[in-house]
Coordinates of C-alpha atoms in Angstrom, one line a residue:
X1 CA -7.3 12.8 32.6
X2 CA -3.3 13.3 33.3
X3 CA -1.2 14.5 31.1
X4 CA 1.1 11.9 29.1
X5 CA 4.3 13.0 30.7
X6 CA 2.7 12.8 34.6
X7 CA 1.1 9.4 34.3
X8 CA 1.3 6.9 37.2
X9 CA -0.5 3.9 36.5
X10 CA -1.4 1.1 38.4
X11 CA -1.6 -1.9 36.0
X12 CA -4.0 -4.0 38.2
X13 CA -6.7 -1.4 38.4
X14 CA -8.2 -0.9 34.8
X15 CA -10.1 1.8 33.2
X16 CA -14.0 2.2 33.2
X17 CA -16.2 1.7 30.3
X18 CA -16.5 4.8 29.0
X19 CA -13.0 5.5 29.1
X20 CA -12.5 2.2 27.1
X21 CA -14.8 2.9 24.7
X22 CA -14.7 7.0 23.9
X23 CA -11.6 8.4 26.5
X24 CA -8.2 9.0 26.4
X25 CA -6.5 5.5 27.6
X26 CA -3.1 6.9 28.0
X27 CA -3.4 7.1 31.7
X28 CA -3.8 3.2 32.1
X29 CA -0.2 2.1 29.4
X30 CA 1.8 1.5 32.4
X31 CA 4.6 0.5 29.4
X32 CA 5.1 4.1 28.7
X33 CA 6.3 5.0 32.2
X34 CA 8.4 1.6 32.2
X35 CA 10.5 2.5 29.1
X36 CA 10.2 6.5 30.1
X37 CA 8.6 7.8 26.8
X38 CA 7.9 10.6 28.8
X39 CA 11.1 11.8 29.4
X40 CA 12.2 10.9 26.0
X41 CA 9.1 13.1 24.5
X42 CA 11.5 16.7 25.7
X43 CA 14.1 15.7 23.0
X44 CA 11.7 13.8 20.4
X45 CA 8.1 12.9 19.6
X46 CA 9.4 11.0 16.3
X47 CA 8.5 14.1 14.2
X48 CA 10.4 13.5 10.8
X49 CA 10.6 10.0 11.4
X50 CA 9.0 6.9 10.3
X51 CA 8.5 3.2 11.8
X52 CA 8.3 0.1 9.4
X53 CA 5.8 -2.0 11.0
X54 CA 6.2 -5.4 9.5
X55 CA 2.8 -7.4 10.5
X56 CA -0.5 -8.1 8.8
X57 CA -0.9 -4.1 7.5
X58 CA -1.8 -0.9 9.0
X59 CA -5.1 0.3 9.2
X60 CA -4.3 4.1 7.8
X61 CA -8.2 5.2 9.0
X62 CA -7.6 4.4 12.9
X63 CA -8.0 7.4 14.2
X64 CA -4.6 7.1 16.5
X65 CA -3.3 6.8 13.1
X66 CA -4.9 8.5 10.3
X67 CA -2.6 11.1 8.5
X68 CA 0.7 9.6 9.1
X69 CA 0.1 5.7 7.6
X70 CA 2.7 6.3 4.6
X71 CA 2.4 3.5 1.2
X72 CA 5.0 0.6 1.9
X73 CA 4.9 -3.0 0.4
X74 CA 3.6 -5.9 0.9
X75 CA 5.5 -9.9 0.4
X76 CA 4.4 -11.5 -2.3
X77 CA 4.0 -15.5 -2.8
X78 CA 5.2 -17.2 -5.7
X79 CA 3.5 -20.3 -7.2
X80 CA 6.9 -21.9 -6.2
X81 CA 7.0 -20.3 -2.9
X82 CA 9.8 -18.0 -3.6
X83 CA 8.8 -14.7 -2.3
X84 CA 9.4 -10.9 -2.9
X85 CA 7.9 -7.4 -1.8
X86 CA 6.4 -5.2 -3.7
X87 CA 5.7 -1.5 -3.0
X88 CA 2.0 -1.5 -2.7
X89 CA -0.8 1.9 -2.5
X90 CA -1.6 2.7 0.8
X91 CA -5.2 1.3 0.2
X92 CA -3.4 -2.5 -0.3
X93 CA -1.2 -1.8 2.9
X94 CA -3.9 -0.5 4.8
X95 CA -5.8 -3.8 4.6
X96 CA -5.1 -4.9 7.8
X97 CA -6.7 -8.4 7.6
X98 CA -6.1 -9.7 11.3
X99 CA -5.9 -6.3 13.1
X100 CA -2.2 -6.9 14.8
X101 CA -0.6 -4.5 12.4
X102 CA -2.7 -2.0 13.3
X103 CA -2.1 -2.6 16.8
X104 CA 1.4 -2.7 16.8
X105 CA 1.3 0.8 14.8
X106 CA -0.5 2.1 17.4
X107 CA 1.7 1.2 20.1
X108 CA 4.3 2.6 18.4
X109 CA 3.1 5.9 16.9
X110 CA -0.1 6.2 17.8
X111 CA -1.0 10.0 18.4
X112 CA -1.0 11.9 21.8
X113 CA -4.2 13.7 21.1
X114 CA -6.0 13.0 24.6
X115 CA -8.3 10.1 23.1
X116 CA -7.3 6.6 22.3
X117 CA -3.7 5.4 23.0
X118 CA -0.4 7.0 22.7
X119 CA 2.6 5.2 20.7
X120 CA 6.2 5.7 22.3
X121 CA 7.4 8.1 19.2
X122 CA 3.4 9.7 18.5
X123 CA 4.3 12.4 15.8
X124 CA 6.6 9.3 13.8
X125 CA 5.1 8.1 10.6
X126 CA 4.1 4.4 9.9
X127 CA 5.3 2.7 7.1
X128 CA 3.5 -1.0 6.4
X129 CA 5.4 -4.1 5.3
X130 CA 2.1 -6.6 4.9
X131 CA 4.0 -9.7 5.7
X132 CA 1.7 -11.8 8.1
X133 CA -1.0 -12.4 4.8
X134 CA -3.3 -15.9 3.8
X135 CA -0.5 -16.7 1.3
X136 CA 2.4 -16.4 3.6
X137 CA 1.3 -18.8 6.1
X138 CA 1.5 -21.6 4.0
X139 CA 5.8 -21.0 4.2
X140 CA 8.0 -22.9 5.3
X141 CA 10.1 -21.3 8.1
X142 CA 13.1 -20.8 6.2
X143 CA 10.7 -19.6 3.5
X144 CA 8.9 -17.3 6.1
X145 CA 12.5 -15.8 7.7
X146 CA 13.6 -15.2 4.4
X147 CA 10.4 -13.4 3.8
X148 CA 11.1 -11.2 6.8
X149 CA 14.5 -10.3 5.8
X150 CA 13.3 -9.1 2.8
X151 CA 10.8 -7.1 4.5
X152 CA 13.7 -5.4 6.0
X153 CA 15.5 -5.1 3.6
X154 CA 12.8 -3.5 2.1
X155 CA 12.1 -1.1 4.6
X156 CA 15.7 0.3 4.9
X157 CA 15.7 1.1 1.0
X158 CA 13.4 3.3 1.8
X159 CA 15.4 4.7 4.6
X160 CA 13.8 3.4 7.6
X161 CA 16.4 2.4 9.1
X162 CA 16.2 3.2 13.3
X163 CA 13.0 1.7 14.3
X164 CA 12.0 -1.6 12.6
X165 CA 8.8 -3.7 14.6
X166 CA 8.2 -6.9 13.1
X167 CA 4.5 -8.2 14.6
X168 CA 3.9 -12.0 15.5
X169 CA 0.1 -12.8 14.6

């Protein structure tokens, strides 16, 4: 395998099953090399810092993830369609109904630990705002963007306020 910080990928030539399924896939994210994570790894890895990622939750036992999925919130959906977020256990954010949330956490923070993916800040914590949920695709879109900016909003009172990802499902 090469190192995180010497990878030259070709995008058109992908990795072998067994890489897939049990190896370190870092080689093959061509992204990391295009936005030079690399290079930005010598002054920080995201250690002390945390990523909001507003989607469909965060699946705290990936193992690219596990140990760094913090509690965050999740929208809730009034019978009149007015909605709000709630802070929410880590067991109701890490409910990651649709898998996207966990994706997106992944590519953002996943860990460098020469298995699985690496996320462009890998020692960063994830913070989920379940937005994306059964209830909240019923909204309306100024319903739905209002839901989002309150997801935010959310997010930065807890002092995440550098790195917001909001997912699209």
């Amino acid at each position: 395998a090469v190192a995180p910080a010497q990878a030259v990928v070709d995008p058109s030539v992908p990795p072998d099953a067994s890489t897939v399924l049990e190896g370190d896939l870092t080689p093959y994210q061509w992204m990391l090399a295009a936005v030079r994570a690399p290079e930005a790894w010598s002054a920080s890895t995201g250690e002390g810092a945390a990523v909001a990622i507003i989607d469909t939750g965060v699946d705290a036992t990936h193992p690219d993830l596990v140990g760094r999925v913090v509690p965050g919130g999740i929208v809730k959906v009034a019978d009149d369609g007015t909605t709000s977020v709630v802070a929410a256990t880590l067991e109701r954010t890490s409910n990651d109904w649709y898998g996207h949330g966990t994706h997106v956490a992944g590519i953002a923070a996943g860990d460098r630990d020469d298995n699985g993916i690496t996320g462009v800040a890998p020692d960063a914590q994830v913070l989920p705002v379940r937005l994306l949920t059964r209830a909240t695709q019923s909204l309306g879109p100024a319903q739905f963007l209002d839901s989002v900016s309150q997801a935010i909003g959310f997010a930065a009172a807890l002092g995440i306020g550098g790195a917001l990802l909001v997912g699209a499902a």
